[in-house]
């Protein structure tokens, strides 16, 4: 059974997307952003191995929409896509934080499969000189909330608009 490195799971959080969410923090990050608040997630062997089944059980039990964070979840892309498929089968909204830009994900045959399942990508590295605590769902002004559903439907990249 395939597994993912998981550092933490936050149930009912409201800081990683709209509404109450189950945020799954994955281990491993190559970006090493200065000022990162999750440095403990950087090592690729951080956290514990959890199967897709275990994670889906938690998502079902909590019955919230889901956010992938980390670390950078895309470092575990192959198994992450499989988890995303199962989350979407449950009818859940799915957000994903990554240090990669949306454009680099779109142009990567390895990373782009996640775009079929994610509703919003919060993209870009955290930049300490652009830090802004007043921004919604992100830490620095260079990071964007990309409406991936709109991009899938139209090919146009637009920012997600708050709908609550």
mmCIF file of C-alpha atoms in Angstrom:
data_model
loop_
_atom_site.group_PDB
_atom_site.id
_atom_site.type_symbol
_atom_site.label_atom_id
_atom_site.label_comp_id
_atom_site.label_asym_id
_atom_site.label_seq_id
_atom_site.Cartn_x
_atom_site.Cartn_y
_atom_site.Cartn_z
ATOM 1 C CA UNK A 1 0.000 0.000 0.000
ATOM 2 C CA UNK A 2 1.380 3.402 -0.975
ATOM 3 C CA UNK A 3 2.337 5.839 1.763
ATOM 4 C CA UNK A 4 3.114 9.512 2.181
ATOM 5 C CA UNK A 5 5.337 11.281 4.717
ATOM 6 C CA UNK A 6 2.994 13.269 6.999
ATOM 7 C CA UNK A 7 4.319 15.661 9.642
ATOM 8 C CA UNK A 8 0.982 16.818 11.050
ATOM 9 C CA UNK A 9 -2.755 16.895 10.441
ATOM 10 C CA UNK A 10 -4.852 19.818 11.667
ATOM 11 C CA UNK A 11 -8.555 19.117 11.997
ATOM 12 C CA UNK A 12 -10.998 21.993 11.679
ATOM 13 C CA UNK A 13 -8.435 24.677 10.876
ATOM 14 C CA UNK A 14 -9.574 27.933 9.261
ATOM 15 C CA UNK A 15 -6.174 29.345 8.230
ATOM 16 C CA UNK A 16 -5.401 27.150 5.192
ATOM 17 C CA UNK A 17 -8.400 28.005 3.019
ATOM 18 C CA UNK A 18 -12.054 28.945 3.401
ATOM 19 C CA UNK A 19 -14.193 27.281 6.051
ATOM 20 C CA UNK A 20 -13.189 24.488 8.355
ATOM 21 C CA UNK A 21 -10.607 22.247 6.736
ATOM 22 C CA UNK A 22 -8.471 19.202 7.363
ATOM 23 C CA UNK A 23 -4.926 20.371 6.620
ATOM 24 C CA UNK A 24 -2.368 17.681 5.950
ATOM 25 C CA UNK A 25 1.251 18.820 6.353
ATOM 26 C CA UNK A 26 3.594 16.675 4.294
ATOM 27 C CA UNK A 27 7.278 16.092 4.934
ATOM 28 C CA UNK A 28 10.001 17.289 2.621
ATOM 29 C CA UNK A 29 10.825 20.674 1.142
ATOM 30 C CA UNK A 30 13.634 21.773 -1.157
ATOM 31 C CA UNK A 31 12.772 25.489 -1.149
ATOM 32 C CA UNK A 32 14.146 26.291 2.352
ATOM 33 C CA UNK A 33 12.562 29.749 2.430
ATOM 34 C CA UNK A 34 14.133 32.193 4.874
ATOM 35 C CA UNK A 35 11.585 32.787 7.648
ATOM 36 C CA UNK A 36 9.614 29.590 6.981
ATOM 37 C CA UNK A 37 7.358 28.721 9.913
ATOM 38 C CA UNK A 38 7.465 24.983 9.104
ATOM 39 C CA UNK A 39 11.199 24.299 8.978
ATOM 40 C CA UNK A 40 10.663 20.981 10.774
ATOM 41 C CA UNK A 41 9.013 19.730 7.560
ATOM 42 C CA UNK A 42 12.086 20.280 5.379
ATOM 43 C CA UNK A 43 13.811 16.900 5.785
ATOM 44 C CA UNK A 44 12.443 14.394 3.251
ATOM 45 C CA UNK A 45 12.212 11.779 6.017
ATOM 46 C CA UNK A 46 10.322 14.043 8.435
ATOM 47 C CA UNK A 47 7.019 12.909 9.849
ATOM 48 C CA UNK A 48 5.590 9.434 9.716
ATOM 49 C CA UNK A 49 4.495 7.248 6.859
ATOM 50 C CA UNK A 50 0.715 7.136 6.444
ATOM 51 C CA UNK A 51 -1.191 5.189 3.835
ATOM 52 C CA UNK A 52 -3.742 6.737 1.505
ATOM 53 C CA UNK A 53 -6.339 4.623 3.308
ATOM 54 C CA UNK A 54 -5.398 6.048 6.696
ATOM 55 C CA UNK A 55 -5.521 9.604 5.373
ATOM 56 C CA UNK A 56 -8.881 9.082 3.661
ATOM 57 C CA UNK A 57 -10.218 7.655 6.927
ATOM 58 C CA UNK A 58 -9.258 10.875 8.717
ATOM 59 C CA UNK A 59 -10.752 13.038 5.967
ATOM 60 C CA UNK A 60 -14.021 11.055 6.122
ATOM 61 C CA UNK A 61 -14.154 11.236 9.906
ATOM 62 C CA UNK A 62 -13.580 14.998 9.983
ATOM 63 C CA UNK A 63 -15.888 15.651 7.024
ATOM 64 C CA UNK A 64 -14.165 18.944 6.164
ATOM 65 C CA UNK A 65 -12.661 20.156 2.906
ATOM 66 C CA UNK A 66 -8.937 19.447 2.580
ATOM 67 C CA UNK A 67 -5.697 21.402 2.242
ATOM 68 C CA UNK A 68 -2.286 19.975 1.363
ATOM 69 C CA UNK A 69 0.601 21.887 2.942
ATOM 70 C CA UNK A 70 4.039 21.148 4.256
ATOM 71 C CA UNK A 71 6.894 21.191 3.515
ATOM 72 C CA UNK A 72 6.041 21.023 -0.134
ATOM 73 C CA UNK A 73 3.440 18.356 -0.886
ATOM 74 C CA UNK A 74 4.515 18.211 -4.529
ATOM 75 C CA UNK A 75 7.756 16.463 -3.537
ATOM 76 C CA UNK A 76 5.592 13.363 -3.065
ATOM 77 C CA UNK A 77 3.672 13.994 -6.290
ATOM 78 C CA UNK A 78 3.024 10.436 -7.484
ATOM 79 C CA UNK A 79 1.274 9.234 -4.358
ATOM 80 C CA UNK A 80 -0.146 12.710 -3.685
ATOM 81 C CA UNK A 81 -2.118 12.553 -6.939
ATOM 82 C CA UNK A 82 -3.593 9.222 -5.863
ATOM 83 C CA UNK A 83 -4.665 10.770 -2.546
ATOM 84 C CA UNK A 84 -6.140 13.760 -4.390
ATOM 85 C CA UNK A 85 -8.221 11.439 -6.583
ATOM 86 C CA UNK A 86 -9.721 9.832 -3.479
ATOM 87 C CA UNK A 87 -10.399 13.191 -1.815
ATOM 88 C CA UNK A 88 -12.236 14.431 -4.901
ATOM 89 C CA UNK A 89 -14.267 11.178 -4.982
ATOM 90 C CA UNK A 90 -15.532 12.230 -1.549
ATOM 91 C CA UNK A 91 -16.718 15.526 -3.063
ATOM 92 C CA UNK A 92 -14.272 17.647 -1.071
ATOM 93 C CA UNK A 93 -12.713 20.940 -2.097
ATOM 94 C CA UNK A 94 -8.929 20.626 -2.301
ATOM 95 C CA UNK A 95 -6.346 23.369 -1.851
ATOM 96 C CA UNK A 96 -2.579 22.866 -2.196
ATOM 97 C CA UNK A 97 0.275 25.055 -0.945
ATOM 98 C CA UNK A 98 3.549 24.806 -2.848
ATOM 99 C CA UNK A 99 6.753 26.767 -3.287
ATOM 100 C CA UNK A 100 6.591 26.142 -7.028
ATOM 101 C CA UNK A 101 4.901 28.721 -9.239
ATOM 102 C CA UNK A 102 1.700 27.765 -10.994
ATOM 103 C CA UNK A 103 3.400 28.219 -14.367
ATOM 104 C CA UNK A 104 6.207 25.813 -13.443
ATOM 105 C CA UNK A 105 3.625 23.209 -12.378
ATOM 106 C CA UNK A 106 1.659 23.638 -15.626
ATOM 107 C CA UNK A 107 4.861 23.192 -17.640
ATOM 108 C CA UNK A 108 6.050 20.119 -15.749
ATOM 109 C CA UNK A 109 4.850 16.751 -17.017
ATOM 110 C CA UNK A 110 5.710 15.326 -13.594
ATOM 111 C CA UNK A 111 3.850 17.919 -11.462
ATOM 112 C CA UNK A 112 0.948 18.935 -13.707
ATOM 113 C CA UNK A 113 -1.254 15.853 -13.059
ATOM 114 C CA UNK A 114 -2.190 17.331 -9.655
ATOM 115 C CA UNK A 115 -3.949 20.189 -11.454
ATOM 116 C CA UNK A 116 -6.745 17.831 -12.483
ATOM 117 C CA UNK A 117 -7.815 17.521 -8.833
ATOM 118 C CA UNK A 118 -6.836 20.708 -6.995
ATOM 119 C CA UNK A 119 -9.320 23.595 -6.782
ATOM 120 C CA UNK A 120 -6.841 26.257 -5.624
ATOM 121 C CA UNK A 121 -3.045 26.347 -5.696
ATOM 122 C CA UNK A 122 -1.327 28.727 -3.292
ATOM 123 C CA UNK A 123 1.898 29.146 -5.219
ATOM 124 C CA UNK A 124 5.335 30.598 -4.745
ATOM 125 C CA UNK A 125 8.048 30.549 -2.146
ATOM 126 C CA UNK A 126 7.577 32.472 1.081
ATOM 127 C CA UNK A 127 9.644 35.659 0.793
ATOM 128 C CA UNK A 128 10.506 37.250 4.116
ATOM 129 C CA UNK A 129 10.944 40.702 2.524
ATOM 130 C CA UNK A 130 7.368 40.426 1.158
ATOM 131 C CA UNK A 131 5.892 39.110 4.409
ATOM 132 C CA UNK A 132 2.403 40.487 5.061
ATOM 133 C CA UNK A 133 0.315 39.187 7.958
ATOM 134 C CA UNK A 134 -2.810 40.853 6.555
ATOM 135 C CA UNK A 135 -2.945 38.666 3.431
ATOM 136 C CA UNK A 136 -5.646 36.029 3.237
ATOM 137 C CA UNK A 137 -4.372 32.425 3.368
ATOM 138 C CA UNK A 138 -0.743 33.222 2.539
ATOM 139 C CA UNK A 139 2.340 34.738 4.108
ATOM 140 C CA UNK A 140 4.012 36.906 1.500
ATOM 141 C CA UNK A 141 2.826 39.220 -1.255
ATOM 142 C CA UNK A 142 4.382 37.232 -4.092
ATOM 143 C CA UNK A 143 2.259 34.177 -3.318
ATOM 144 C CA UNK A 144 -0.965 33.783 -5.282
ATOM 145 C CA UNK A 145 -4.250 31.968 -4.792
ATOM 146 C CA UNK A 146 -4.755 30.466 -8.255
ATOM 147 C CA UNK A 147 -8.279 29.356 -9.225
ATOM 148 C CA UNK A 148 -7.322 26.064 -10.856
ATOM 149 C CA UNK A 149 -10.927 25.142 -11.687
ATOM 150 C CA UNK A 150 -11.248 28.275 -13.783
ATOM 151 C CA UNK A 151 -7.922 27.509 -15.496
ATOM 152 C CA UNK A 152 -9.083 23.956 -16.309
ATOM 153 C CA UNK A 153 -12.327 25.286 -17.800
ATOM 154 C CA UNK A 154 -10.914 28.215 -19.781
ATOM 155 C CA UNK A 155 -7.115 28.002 -19.916
ATOM 156 C CA UNK A 156 -7.015 31.433 -18.261
ATOM 157 C CA UNK A 157 -5.024 31.917 -15.054
ATOM 158 C CA UNK A 158 -6.950 34.043 -12.567
ATOM 159 C CA UNK A 159 -6.758 34.579 -8.838
ATOM 160 C CA UNK A 160 -9.257 32.865 -6.590
ATOM 161 C CA UNK A 161 -11.917 35.242 -5.321
ATOM 162 C CA UNK A 162 -13.204 34.999 -1.801
ATOM 163 C CA UNK A 163 -16.708 33.544 -1.880
ATOM 164 C CA UNK A 164 -17.666 33.717 1.771
#
